[in-house]
C-alpha cells in the first residue's frame, strides 16, 4: 500500500480524496486543512489534522492548495527528504522547498464542487526529479486513471495556457450564449446539442478543419448583422476580435 | 407522403438529404444544384436537376444555400403560392420572395461534410406565415428530429448570434489550444477529456457557476505568467480580452 497525505480542502483536494478512497493499493492516511468542516462529508474527523506536528510518515505528500501558497506550505513540513508534490498546472516543480524530494501530480481536468468527475479518463501529468520517485507517482496515478503522461514543467505551463483557452474561455463563451438566450426568451437547452457536437467533433477532425460559421466564410453581411444585434459592448468586442482571428487564420489554410 | 424538393448541395443540403432518405413519411423527389457531381454519392443522377423549369410539384421546397443567395433563389421558382422555406439561422423569413408561402426550417447544428450527424437530437427551429404551413413543417421536422421549437425570426437571429459564440468561437479557441500544444510537442489528445467535461458540465450547471480558472479567481500572478508565455500577439489579445470579461463578470455574482 502506498501511504498518502493530502494537504488542502478545495476542489482538487476533494476530488482526489474521493478517488483515493476507492483506489486499490492506496492508503490515504491523513488530510491537512485549516477548514476541517469542509471535509467532514468525505472523511472521519480523526483523519483530518490542522497541525503539521501531527503529520504521519507517508510515501507521498500531495499539496493541493492555491498556487500562491504552494511554496509556503512546502516549507512548513517538519521532515526532510520525503516525496512532496503539488497538483498545479501553472507552478514549476522548482517552487517546492528544497528540503524534500520534488514532483508534480497534475490532473488535467476542470473540477467543480457540485459536479462528479470520473477520474478514469482524466489525464494525469507527472514530473519528478529522480526516477525512483517517478515510479511512485506513476503507481498512484495508475490507481485512479488510465491516462498517464510524462510532462516537464515547461510543457505543463503550455498545457495550462492551452487549458485556459479550451476550458475557462470556452465556458465563458457558453455563458455569453446563455445571456443572449435569456435576453430573448429562448431556452438555453436549445444550444446544448450544438455545444456537445462542437466538442465531440474535434475527436475526429482537427479544429482548423472543423471551423464553420460566418467568420470562416468571411460573410461580412452576417457579421455586420450580428454586430448590429449585439447591444453589450463587451460581447461586441469579443465578437469582433474572435471573428478577425478566424478570418486571419483561414488565410493559413 | 410529404413531397420535398431541396435546393442546394452544401453541408446542410447534404445532411438533410441523408436524413430525409431514411425518414418515414417523407418523399424527397428532387434536388436542384448547379454542382450535380457533388451529390452523386448521395443520390441517383435522375433526382438531381439544374434547370428550374424541370422542377416537380411538391408540398415543400427547402432552400439550403448560402445566405447571400437565398433571396435570389426564391425569386427563380417558376410557380406561385407553394410553401418555400430556407434553412438559415441569420436570414429573416421575410427575405424570401412574396410569390410563394414562406417559412423557415432551421436545424441548429454545426455541419461538416466529413462528420456524420444524427438528426434525432438536433433542435429544429420552425417559423411560418400561416398555421396550415406550420403543420407541414412540423410533420417534416418530426420525421427527422425529436426536438422541435417554434422560433420567430427575431429569436432566430438571437440564437444564431449565440451559436456563433458557443460553437464557432469555441472551436476557434480549441484551435488555439491545439496550436500551443503543437508548438510545445504535447499531444492535443491530452486536452480532449477537459474539452468534453467543459461541454458536458453545463448540462447540470449554469455556465456562470461552472466557471473556473485564473480569471475567475482573479489570480493576477498566473494571468501574467500566461501572458509572458504567449508569444503570438493575436493569442495574447484574445487572452487579455476574455480574462477581463470573466473578471468583470464575476462582479455580477
CSV table of C-alpha atoms in Angstrom, one decimal:
chain,number,residue,atom,x,y,z
A,1,UNK,CA,0.0,0.0,0.0
A,2,UNK,CA,1.3,3.5,-0.9
A,3,UNK,CA,0.6,5.8,2.0
A,4,UNK,CA,-0.6,9.3,1.1
A,5,UNK,CA,-1.2,12.6,2.9
A,6,UNK,CA,-3.1,15.3,1.1
A,7,UNK,CA,-2.7,19.0,2.1
A,8,UNK,CA,-5.8,21.1,1.1
A,9,UNK,CA,-9.6,21.0,1.1
A,10,UNK,CA,-10.5,22.7,-2.2
A,11,UNK,CA,-12.0,21.2,-5.4
A,12,UNK,CA,-8.9,19.3,-6.4
A,13,UNK,CA,-8.2,18.0,-2.9
A,14,UNK,CA,-11.8,16.8,-2.5
A,15,UNK,CA,-11.8,15.1,-5.9
A,16,UNK,CA,-8.5,13.4,-5.1
A,17,UNK,CA,-9.8,12.3,-1.6
A,18,UNK,CA,-12.9,10.7,-3.3
A,19,UNK,CA,-10.7,9.0,-5.9
A,20,UNK,CA,-8.1,7.7,-3.5
A,21,UNK,CA,-10.7,6.3,-1.1
A,22,UNK,CA,-11.9,4.0,-3.9
A,23,UNK,CA,-8.5,3.1,-5.3
A,24,UNK,CA,-6.7,-0.2,-4.9
A,25,UNK,CA,-3.2,-0.1,-3.4
A,26,UNK,CA,-3.6,3.4,-2.0
A,27,UNK,CA,-3.9,4.3,1.7
A,28,UNK,CA,-5.0,7.9,2.3
A,29,UNK,CA,-3.8,8.2,5.9
A,30,UNK,CA,-4.4,11.9,6.6
A,31,UNK,CA,-5.6,15.2,5.2
A,32,UNK,CA,-4.2,18.5,6.5
A,33,UNK,CA,-6.5,21.5,6.4
A,34,UNK,CA,-7.4,24.6,8.4
A,35,UNK,CA,-11.0,24.2,7.4
A,36,UNK,CA,-11.8,20.8,8.9
A,37,UNK,CA,-15.6,21.3,8.5
A,38,UNK,CA,-15.2,21.4,4.7
A,39,UNK,CA,-14.1,17.8,4.6
A,40,UNK,CA,-16.4,16.1,7.2
A,41,UNK,CA,-18.7,14.9,4.4
A,42,UNK,CA,-15.8,13.0,2.9
A,43,UNK,CA,-13.7,11.8,5.9
A,44,UNK,CA,-13.9,10.8,9.5
A,45,UNK,CA,-12.7,13.6,11.8
A,46,UNK,CA,-9.8,11.5,13.0
A,47,UNK,CA,-8.2,11.6,9.6
A,48,UNK,CA,-8.2,15.4,9.4
A,49,UNK,CA,-5.4,17.4,11.0
A,50,UNK,CA,-4.6,21.1,11.3
A,51,UNK,CA,-1.2,20.9,12.9
A,52,UNK,CA,1.9,20.0,10.9
A,53,UNK,CA,3.5,18.4,14.0
A,54,UNK,CA,0.8,15.7,13.9
A,55,UNK,CA,1.6,14.7,10.3
A,56,UNK,CA,2.3,11.0,9.9
A,57,UNK,CA,5.1,9.4,7.8
A,58,UNK,CA,3.9,8.7,4.3
A,59,UNK,CA,5.3,7.7,0.9
A,60,UNK,CA,3.8,10.8,-0.8
A,61,UNK,CA,2.6,14.2,0.3
A,62,UNK,CA,0.2,15.9,-2.2
A,63,UNK,CA,-0.1,19.7,-1.8
A,64,UNK,CA,-3.5,20.6,-3.4
A,65,UNK,CA,-3.8,24.3,-2.4
A,66,UNK,CA,-4.0,27.6,-4.2
A,67,UNK,CA,-1.0,28.3,-6.4
A,68,UNK,CA,0.1,31.3,-4.4
A,69,UNK,CA,0.6,29.3,-1.1
A,70,UNK,CA,2.2,26.1,-2.6
A,71,UNK,CA,5.8,27.3,-1.8
A,72,UNK,CA,4.9,28.4,1.7
A,73,UNK,CA,3.1,25.1,2.5
A,74,UNK,CA,6.1,23.1,1.2
A,75,UNK,CA,8.4,24.9,3.7
A,76,UNK,CA,6.2,24.1,6.6
A,77,UNK,CA,6.7,20.3,6.7
A,78,UNK,CA,8.5,19.1,9.9
A,79,UNK,CA,10.5,16.5,7.9
A,80,UNK,CA,13.1,16.2,5.1
A,81,UNK,CA,13.9,14.0,2.1
A,82,UNK,CA,10.4,12.7,1.6
A,83,UNK,CA,8.4,12.9,-1.7
A,84,UNK,CA,6.3,16.1,-1.9
A,85,UNK,CA,4.4,17.0,-5.0
A,86,UNK,CA,1.9,19.8,-6.0
A,87,UNK,CA,-1.1,19.5,-8.3
A,88,UNK,CA,-0.9,22.8,-10.1
A,89,UNK,CA,-0.8,23.3,-13.8
A,90,UNK,CA,1.0,26.6,-13.7
A,91,UNK,CA,3.6,26.3,-10.9
A,92,UNK,CA,7.0,24.9,-11.7
A,93,UNK,CA,8.3,21.9,-9.8
A,94,UNK,CA,11.2,24.1,-8.6
A,95,UNK,CA,8.9,26.2,-6.5
A,96,UNK,CA,8.7,23.5,-4.0
A,97,UNK,CA,11.0,23.7,-1.0
A,98,UNK,CA,14.4,22.1,-1.4
A,99,UNK,CA,14.3,20.2,1.8
A,100,UNK,CA,12.2,17.4,0.4
A,101,UNK,CA,12.2,15.4,-2.9
A,102,UNK,CA,10.1,17.2,-5.5
A,103,UNK,CA,7.5,16.2,-8.0
A,104,UNK,CA,4.2,17.3,-9.8
A,105,UNK,CA,1.0,15.3,-9.9
A,106,UNK,CA,-1.3,17.4,-12.2
A,107,UNK,CA,-4.7,16.1,-13.0
A,108,UNK,CA,-5.7,17.9,-16.2
A,109,UNK,CA,-9.4,18.5,-15.6
A,110,UNK,CA,-11.9,21.2,-14.5
A,111,UNK,CA,-13.2,20.5,-11.0
A,112,UNK,CA,-16.3,22.0,-9.6
A,113,UNK,CA,-17.6,21.0,-6.1
A,114,UNK,CA,-21.1,20.1,-7.2
A,115,UNK,CA,-20.2,18.0,-10.3
A,116,UNK,CA,-19.0,14.4,-10.0
A,117,UNK,CA,-16.0,13.6,-12.2
A,118,UNK,CA,-14.8,10.1,-13.1
A,119,UNK,CA,-11.0,10.1,-12.6
A,120,UNK,CA,-10.5,7.1,-15.0
A,121,UNK,CA,-10.4,9.3,-18.1
A,122,UNK,CA,-8.5,12.3,-16.6
A,123,UNK,CA,-5.0,12.7,-18.0
A,124,UNK,CA,-2.5,12.9,-15.1
A,125,UNK,CA,0.7,14.8,-15.9
A,126,UNK,CA,3.7,13.6,-13.9
A,127,UNK,CA,7.1,15.1,-13.2
A,128,UNK,CA,9.8,14.2,-10.7
A,129,UNK,CA,13.4,15.0,-10.0
A,130,UNK,CA,14.5,11.3,-9.8
A,131,UNK,CA,13.4,8.1,-11.5
A,132,UNK,CA,12.6,6.2,-8.3
A,133,UNK,CA,10.0,8.9,-7.3
A,134,UNK,CA,8.5,8.8,-10.8
A,135,UNK,CA,7.7,5.1,-10.2
A,136,UNK,CA,5.8,6.0,-7.0
A,137,UNK,CA,3.8,8.8,-8.7
A,138,UNK,CA,3.1,6.5,-11.7
A,139,UNK,CA,1.7,3.8,-9.4
A,140,UNK,CA,-0.5,6.3,-7.6
A,141,UNK,CA,-1.7,7.8,-10.9
A,142,UNK,CA,-2.4,4.4,-12.4
A,143,UNK,CA,-4.5,3.5,-9.3
A,144,UNK,CA,-7.0,6.3,-10.3
A,145,UNK,CA,-6.6,7.0,-14.1
A,146,UNK,CA,-5.9,5.2,-17.4
A,147,UNK,CA,-4.1,8.3,-18.9
A,148,UNK,CA,-0.7,9.0,-17.6
A,149,UNK,CA,1.7,11.5,-19.3
A,150,UNK,CA,5.3,12.4,-18.5
A,151,UNK,CA,5.3,16.2,-18.8
A,152,UNK,CA,8.1,18.7,-18.0
A,153,UNK,CA,7.4,21.9,-16.1
A,154,UNK,CA,7.8,23.9,-19.3
A,155,UNK,CA,5.3,21.6,-21.2
A,156,UNK,CA,3.0,21.8,-18.2
A,157,UNK,CA,2.9,25.6,-18.5
A,158,UNK,CA,2.0,25.3,-22.1
A,159,UNK,CA,-0.8,22.8,-21.3
A,160,UNK,CA,-2.1,25.1,-18.6
A,161,UNK,CA,-2.3,28.0,-21.0
A,162,UNK,CA,-4.0,25.8,-23.6
A,163,UNK,CA,-6.4,24.6,-21.0
A,164,UNK,CA,-7.4,28.2,-20.2
A,165,UNK,CA,-8.3,28.7,-23.8
A,166,UNK,CA,-10.2,25.3,-24.3
A,167,UNK,CA,-11.9,25.2,-20.9
A,168,UNK,CA,-12.1,28.5,-19.0
A,169,UNK,CA,-12.5,30.8,-22.0
A,170,UNK,CA,-14.8,28.3,-23.7
A,171,UNK,CA,-17.1,28.2,-20.6
A,172,UNK,CA,-17.2,32.0,-20.7
A,173,UNK,CA,-18.4,31.9,-24.3
A,174,UNK,CA,-21.1,29.4,-23.2
A,175,UNK,CA,-22.1,32.0,-20.6
A,176,UNK,CA,-22.4,34.8,-23.2
A,177,UNK,CA,-24.5,32.5,-25.3
A,178,UNK,CA,-26.7,31.8,-22.3
A,179,UNK,CA,-27.1,35.6,-21.6
A,180,UNK,CA,-28.2,36.2,-25.2
A,181,UNK,CA,-30.8,33.4,-24.9
A,182,UNK,CA,-32.1,34.8,-21.6
A,183,UNK,CA,-32.5,38.3,-23.0
A,184,UNK,CA,-34.5,36.9,-25.9
A,185,UNK,CA,-36.7,34.3,-24.0
A,186,UNK,CA,-35.0,31.3,-25.6
A,187,UNK,CA,-34.3,28.2,-23.6
A,188,UNK,CA,-30.5,27.7,-23.4
A,189,UNK,CA,-31.2,24.0,-23.8
A,190,UNK,CA,-31.7,24.6,-27.5
A,191,UNK,CA,-27.9,25.2,-27.8
A,192,UNK,CA,-26.8,22.2,-25.8
A,193,UNK,CA,-26.7,19.7,-28.7
A,194,UNK,CA,-24.6,22.2,-30.7
A,195,UNK,CA,-22.3,22.6,-27.8
A,196,UNK,CA,-21.9,18.8,-27.4
A,197,UNK,CA,-21.3,18.3,-31.1
A,198,UNK,CA,-18.8,21.1,-31.3
A,199,UNK,CA,-16.8,19.4,-28.5
A,200,UNK,CA,-17.1,15.9,-29.9
A,201,UNK,CA,-16.4,16.9,-33.5
A,202,UNK,CA,-12.7,17.5,-32.7
A,203,UNK,CA,-12.3,13.9,-31.7
A,204,UNK,CA,-12.2,13.1,-35.4
A,205,UNK,CA,-11.4,16.4,-37.1
A,206,UNK,CA,-8.6,18.8,-36.3
A,207,UNK,CA,-10.1,22.1,-35.1
A,208,UNK,CA,-8.9,24.1,-38.1
A,209,UNK,CA,-10.9,21.8,-40.4
A,210,UNK,CA,-13.9,21.7,-38.0
A,211,UNK,CA,-14.3,25.5,-38.2
A,212,UNK,CA,-17.7,26.7,-39.5
A,213,UNK,CA,-19.7,30.0,-39.3
A,214,UNK,CA,-19.8,33.5,-40.8
A,215,UNK,CA,-16.2,34.4,-39.9
A,216,UNK,CA,-14.9,31.2,-41.6
A,217,UNK,CA,-16.9,32.1,-44.7
A,218,UNK,CA,-15.8,35.7,-44.4
A,219,UNK,CA,-19.5,36.5,-44.7
A,220,UNK,CA,-19.4,40.2,-43.9
A,221,UNK,CA,-23.1,40.7,-44.2
A,222,UNK,CA,-23.9,38.2,-41.4
A,223,UNK,CA,-21.1,39.5,-39.3
A,224,UNK,CA,-22.4,43.1,-39.6
A,225,UNK,CA,-26.0,41.9,-38.8
A,226,UNK,CA,-24.6,40.2,-35.6
A,227,UNK,CA,-22.7,43.2,-34.6
A,228,UNK,CA,-25.8,45.4,-35.0
A,229,UNK,CA,-27.8,42.9,-33.0
A,230,UNK,CA,-25.4,42.9,-30.0
A,231,UNK,CA,-26.0,45.8,-27.6
A,232,UNK,CA,-23.5,44.7,-24.9
A,233,UNK,CA,-20.2,46.5,-25.8
A,234,UNK,CA,-18.1,43.7,-24.2
A,235,UNK,CA,-19.9,41.0,-26.2
A,236,UNK,CA,-19.4,43.1,-29.3
A,237,UNK,CA,-15.6,43.5,-28.7
A,238,UNK,CA,-15.2,39.7,-28.2
A,239,UNK,CA,-17.2,39.0,-31.3
A,240,UNK,CA,-15.0,41.4,-33.4
A,241,UNK,CA,-11.7,40.0,-32.1
A,242,UNK,CA,-12.5,36.3,-32.5
A,243,UNK,CA,-14.1,37.0,-35.9
A,244,UNK,CA,-10.9,38.7,-37.0
A,245,UNK,CA,-8.8,35.9,-35.6
A,246,UNK,CA,-10.8,33.3,-37.5
A,247,UNK,CA,-10.6,35.3,-40.8
A,248,UNK,CA,-6.8,35.7,-40.4
A,249,UNK,CA,-6.5,32.1,-39.6
A,250,UNK,CA,-8.4,30.9,-42.6
A,251,UNK,CA,-5.6,32.5,-44.7
A,252,UNK,CA,-3.2,29.9,-43.3
A,253,UNK,CA,-5.1,27.0,-44.9
B,1,UNK,CA,-46.1,11.1,-48.0
B,2,UNK,CA,-44.9,14.7,-47.9
B,3,UNK,CA,-43.1,15.6,-51.2
B,4,UNK,CA,-40.0,17.6,-50.8
B,5,UNK,CA,-37.6,19.4,-53.2
B,6,UNK,CA,-34.2,20.6,-51.8
B,7,UNK,CA,-32.3,23.4,-53.4
B,8,UNK,CA,-28.6,23.3,-52.7
B,9,UNK,CA,-25.6,20.9,-52.4
B,10,UNK,CA,-23.6,22.2,-49.4
B,11,UNK,CA,-23.2,20.8,-45.9
B,12,UNK,CA,-26.8,21.5,-44.8
B,13,UNK,CA,-28.3,20.2,-48.0
B,14,UNK,CA,-26.3,17.0,-47.9
B,15,UNK,CA,-27.2,16.3,-44.2
B,16,UNK,CA,-30.9,16.9,-45.0
B,17,UNK,CA,-30.8,14.6,-48.0
B,18,UNK,CA,-29.2,11.9,-45.9
B,19,UNK,CA,-31.8,12.4,-43.1
B,20,UNK,CA,-34.8,12.6,-45.4
B,21,UNK,CA,-33.8,9.4,-47.4
B,22,UNK,CA,-34.1,7.5,-44.1
B,23,UNK,CA,-37.3,9.2,-42.8
B,24,UNK,CA,-40.7,7.8,-42.7
B,25,UNK,CA,-43.5,9.8,-44.4
B,26,UNK,CA,-41.0,11.9,-46.4
B,27,UNK,CA,-40.5,11.6,-50.2
B,28,UNK,CA,-37.5,13.6,-51.4
B,29,UNK,CA,-38.4,13.9,-55.0
B,30,UNK,CA,-35.7,16.2,-56.4
B,31,UNK,CA,-32.6,18.2,-55.5
B,32,UNK,CA,-31.7,21.3,-57.5
B,33,UNK,CA,-28.0,22.2,-57.8
B,34,UNK,CA,-25.6,23.6,-60.3
B,35,UNK,CA,-22.9,21.2,-59.0
B,36,UNK,CA,-24.5,17.8,-59.8
B,37,UNK,CA,-21.3,15.9,-59.2
B,38,UNK,CA,-21.2,17.0,-55.5
B,39,UNK,CA,-24.4,14.9,-54.8
B,40,UNK,CA,-23.8,11.8,-56.9
B,41,UNK,CA,-22.5,9.9,-53.8
B,42,UNK,CA,-25.9,10.5,-52.2
B,43,UNK,CA,-28.5,10.4,-55.0
B,44,UNK,CA,-29.1,8.8,-58.4
B,45,UNK,CA,-28.4,11.3,-61.2
B,46,UNK,CA,-32.1,11.3,-62.3
B,47,UNK,CA,-33.1,13.0,-59.0
B,48,UNK,CA,-30.7,15.9,-59.5
B,49,UNK,CA,-31.8,18.8,-61.7
B,50,UNK,CA,-30.1,22.1,-62.7
B,51,UNK,CA,-32.9,23.8,-64.5
B,52,UNK,CA,-35.8,25.4,-62.7
B,53,UNK,CA,-38.2,24.5,-65.5
B,54,UNK,CA,-37.8,20.8,-64.7
B,55,UNK,CA,-38.8,21.3,-61.0
B,56,UNK,CA,-41.7,19.0,-60.0
B,57,UNK,CA,-44.7,19.9,-57.9
B,58,UNK,CA,-44.0,19.3,-54.1
B,59,UNK,CA,-45.5,20.1,-50.7
B,60,UNK,CA,-42.3,21.8,-49.6
B,61,UNK,CA,-39.3,23.5,-51.2
B,62,UNK,CA,-36.3,23.8,-48.9
B,63,UNK,CA,-33.7,26.4,-49.9
B,64,UNK,CA,-30.4,25.2,-48.3
B,65,UNK,CA,-27.9,27.6,-50.0
B,66,UNK,CA,-25.5,30.4,-48.8
B,67,UNK,CA,-27.3,33.2,-47.0
B,68,UNK,CA,-26.5,35.8,-49.7
B,69,UNK,CA,-28.3,34.0,-52.5
B,70,UNK,CA,-31.4,32.8,-50.6
B,71,UNK,CA,-33.5,35.8,-51.8
B,72,UNK,CA,-32.3,35.4,-55.4
B,73,UNK,CA,-33.1,31.6,-55.4
B,74,UNK,CA,-36.5,32.3,-54.0
B,75,UNK,CA,-37.4,34.6,-56.9
B,76,UNK,CA,-36.4,32.0,-59.5
B,77,UNK,CA,-39.1,29.4,-58.9
B,78,UNK,CA,-41.4,29.0,-61.9
B,79,UNK,CA,-44.5,28.7,-59.7
B,80,UNK,CA,-46.5,30.6,-57.1
B,81,UNK,CA,-48.3,30.0,-53.8
B,82,UNK,CA,-46.4,26.9,-52.8
B,83,UNK,CA,-44.6,26.5,-49.4
B,84,UNK,CA,-40.9,27.7,-49.7
B,85,UNK,CA,-38.6,27.7,-46.7
B,86,UNK,CA,-34.9,28.5,-46.0
B,87,UNK,CA,-32.6,26.8,-43.5
B,88,UNK,CA,-30.6,29.8,-42.4
B,89,UNK,CA,-30.1,30.9,-38.8
B,90,UNK,CA,-29.5,34.5,-39.7
B,91,UNK,CA,-31.9,35.4,-42.5
B,92,UNK,CA,-35.4,36.7,-41.8
B,93,UNK,CA,-38.3,34.8,-43.2
B,94,UNK,CA,-39.3,38.0,-45.0
B,95,UNK,CA,-36.3,37.8,-47.3
B,96,UNK,CA,-38.0,35.0,-49.2
B,97,UNK,CA,-39.9,36.1,-52.4
B,98,UNK,CA,-43.5,37.1,-51.9
B,99,UNK,CA,-44.7,35.0,-54.7
B,100,UNK,CA,-44.8,31.8,-52.6
B,101,UNK,CA,-45.8,31.0,-49.0
B,102,UNK,CA,-42.9,31.5,-46.6
B,103,UNK,CA,-41.3,29.6,-43.8
B,104,UNK,CA,-38.1,28.7,-42.0
B,105,UNK,CA,-36.7,25.3,-41.3
B,106,UNK,CA,-33.5,25.9,-39.3
B,107,UNK,CA,-31.6,22.9,-38.0
B,108,UNK,CA,-29.5,24.3,-35.1
B,109,UNK,CA,-26.3,22.3,-35.6
B,110,UNK,CA,-22.8,22.6,-37.0
B,111,UNK,CA,-22.4,20.5,-40.1
B,112,UNK,CA,-19.2,19.4,-41.6
B,113,UNK,CA,-19.0,17.3,-44.7
B,114,UNK,CA,-16.8,14.6,-43.2
B,115,UNK,CA,-18.6,14.2,-39.9
B,116,UNK,CA,-21.8,12.1,-39.5
B,117,UNK,CA,-24.5,13.8,-37.5
B,118,UNK,CA,-27.5,12.1,-36.0
B,119,UNK,CA,-30.5,14.3,-36.7
B,120,UNK,CA,-32.6,12.9,-33.9
B,121,UNK,CA,-31.1,15.2,-31.3
B,122,UNK,CA,-30.8,18.3,-33.5
B,123,UNK,CA,-33.2,21.1,-32.5
B,124,UNK,CA,-35.2,22.3,-35.5
B,125,UNK,CA,-36.5,25.8,-35.3
B,126,UNK,CA,-39.7,26.4,-37.3
B,127,UNK,CA,-41.5,29.5,-38.4
B,128,UNK,CA,-44.3,30.0,-41.0
B,129,UNK,CA,-46.6,32.8,-42.0
B,130,UNK,CA,-49.8,30.7,-41.7
B,131,UNK,CA,-50.8,27.9,-39.3
B,132,UNK,CA,-51.5,25.3,-42.0
B,133,UNK,CA,-47.9,25.5,-43.3
B,134,UNK,CA,-46.6,25.2,-39.7
B,135,UNK,CA,-48.3,21.8,-39.6
B,136,UNK,CA,-46.5,20.7,-42.7
B,137,UNK,CA,-43.1,21.9,-41.4
B,138,UNK,CA,-43.8,20.3,-38.0
B,139,UNK,CA,-44.6,16.9,-39.7
B,140,UNK,CA,-41.3,17.1,-41.7
B,141,UNK,CA,-39.3,18.1,-38.7
B,142,UNK,CA,-40.8,15.3,-36.5
B,143,UNK,CA,-39.8,12.8,-39.2
B,144,UNK,CA,-36.1,13.5,-38.6
B,145,UNK,CA,-35.8,15.0,-35.1
B,146,UNK,CA,-37.2,14.8,-31.5
B,147,UNK,CA,-36.6,18.5,-30.7
B,148,UNK,CA,-38.9,20.9,-32.4
B,149,UNK,CA,-39.1,24.6,-31.4
B,150,UNK,CA,-41.3,27.4,-32.6
B,151,UNK,CA,-39.0,30.3,-33.1
B,152,UNK,CA,-39.7,33.8,-34.5
B,153,UNK,CA,-37.3,35.5,-36.9
B,154,UNK,CA,-36.1,37.8,-34.2
B,155,UNK,CA,-35.5,34.9,-31.8
B,156,UNK,CA,-33.7,33.0,-34.5
B,157,UNK,CA,-31.3,35.9,-35.0
B,158,UNK,CA,-30.5,35.8,-31.3
B,159,UNK,CA,-30.0,32.0,-31.4
B,160,UNK,CA,-27.7,32.4,-34.4
B,161,UNK,CA,-25.6,35.0,-32.6
B,162,UNK,CA,-25.4,32.8,-29.5
B,163,UNK,CA,-24.5,29.8,-31.7
B,164,UNK,CA,-21.5,31.8,-33.1
B,165,UNK,CA,-20.3,32.3,-29.6
B,166,UNK,CA,-20.8,28.7,-28.3
B,167,UNK,CA,-19.8,26.9,-31.5
B,168,UNK,CA,-17.8,28.9,-34.0
B,169,UNK,CA,-15.8,30.9,-31.5
B,170,UNK,CA,-15.4,27.9,-29.2
B,171,UNK,CA,-14.0,25.8,-32.0
B,172,UNK,CA,-11.5,28.6,-32.7
B,173,UNK,CA,-10.4,28.5,-29.0
B,174,UNK,CA,-9.9,24.7,-29.5
B,175,UNK,CA,-7.7,25.6,-32.4
B,176,UNK,CA,-5.6,28.0,-30.4
B,177,UNK,CA,-5.2,25.3,-27.7
B,178,UNK,CA,-4.1,22.9,-30.5
B,179,UNK,CA,-1.5,25.3,-31.8
B,180,UNK,CA,0.0,25.9,-28.4
B,181,UNK,CA,0.2,22.1,-27.9
B,182,UNK,CA,1.9,21.6,-31.3
B,183,UNK,CA,4.5,24.3,-30.6
B,184,UNK,CA,5.4,22.5,-27.3
B,185,UNK,CA,5.4,18.9,-28.5
B,186,UNK,CA,2.3,18.0,-26.5
B,187,UNK,CA,-0.4,15.6,-27.9
B,188,UNK,CA,-3.6,17.6,-28.3
B,189,UNK,CA,-5.4,14.4,-27.1
B,190,UNK,CA,-4.3,15.3,-23.6
B,191,UNK,CA,-6.9,18.2,-23.7
B,192,UNK,CA,-9.8,16.2,-25.0
B,193,UNK,CA,-11.2,14.9,-21.7
B,194,UNK,CA,-11.1,18.5,-20.4
B,195,UNK,CA,-12.9,19.8,-23.5
B,196,UNK,CA,-15.6,17.1,-23.2
B,197,UNK,CA,-16.1,17.7,-19.5
B,198,UNK,CA,-16.3,21.5,-20.0
B,199,UNK,CA,-19.1,20.9,-22.6
B,200,UNK,CA,-21.0,18.3,-20.5
B,201,UNK,CA,-20.7,20.3,-17.2
B,202,UNK,CA,-23.2,22.9,-18.4
B,203,UNK,CA,-25.8,20.1,-18.7
B,204,UNK,CA,-26.1,20.3,-14.9
B,205,UNK,CA,-24.6,23.7,-14.0
B,206,UNK,CA,-25.3,27.1,-15.4
B,207,UNK,CA,-22.1,28.4,-17.2
B,208,UNK,CA,-21.7,31.2,-14.7
B,209,UNK,CA,-21.4,28.7,-11.9
B,210,UNK,CA,-19.3,26.3,-13.9
B,211,UNK,CA,-16.6,29.0,-14.5
B,212,UNK,CA,-13.1,28.0,-13.2
B,213,UNK,CA,-9.5,29.2,-13.9
B,214,UNK,CA,-7.2,32.1,-13.1
B,215,UNK,CA,-9.5,34.8,-14.4
B,216,UNK,CA,-12.4,33.5,-12.2
B,217,UNK,CA,-10.0,33.6,-9.2
B,218,UNK,CA,-8.6,36.9,-10.3
B,219,UNK,CA,-5.2,35.3,-9.9
B,220,UNK,CA,-3.1,38.0,-11.4
B,221,UNK,CA,0.2,36.1,-10.9
B,222,UNK,CA,-0.9,33.2,-13.1
B,223,UNK,CA,-2.5,35.6,-15.6
B,224,UNK,CA,0.8,37.4,-16.0
B,225,UNK,CA,2.8,34.2,-16.3
B,226,UNK,CA,0.5,33.1,-19.1
B,227,UNK,CA,0.7,36.5,-20.9
B,228,UNK,CA,4.5,36.2,-20.7
B,229,UNK,CA,4.4,32.7,-22.0
B,230,UNK,CA,2.3,33.6,-25.1
B,231,UNK,CA,4.4,34.9,-28.0
B,232,UNK,CA,1.7,35.2,-30.6
B,233,UNK,CA,0.2,38.7,-30.4
B,234,UNK,CA,-3.3,37.6,-31.5
B,235,UNK,CA,-3.4,34.9,-28.9
B,236,UNK,CA,-2.3,37.4,-26.3
B,237,UNK,CA,-5.0,39.9,-27.2
B,238,UNK,CA,-7.7,37.2,-27.0
B,239,UNK,CA,-6.3,36.0,-23.6
B,240,UNK,CA,-6.5,39.6,-22.3
B,241,UNK,CA,-10.0,40.4,-23.5
B,242,UNK,CA,-11.6,37.1,-22.3
B,243,UNK,CA,-9.8,37.3,-19.0
B,244,UNK,CA,-11.1,40.9,-18.4
B,245,UNK,CA,-14.6,39.8,-19.4
B,246,UNK,CA,-14.5,36.9,-16.9
B,247,UNK,CA,-13.2,39.2,-14.1
B,248,UNK,CA,-15.9,41.8,-14.8
B,249,UNK,CA,-18.5,39.1,-15.0
B,250,UNK,CA,-17.5,37.7,-11.6
B,251,UNK,CA,-18.5,41.0,-10.1
B,252,UNK,CA,-22.1,40.3,-11.2
B,253,UNK,CA,-22.4,37.2,-8.9
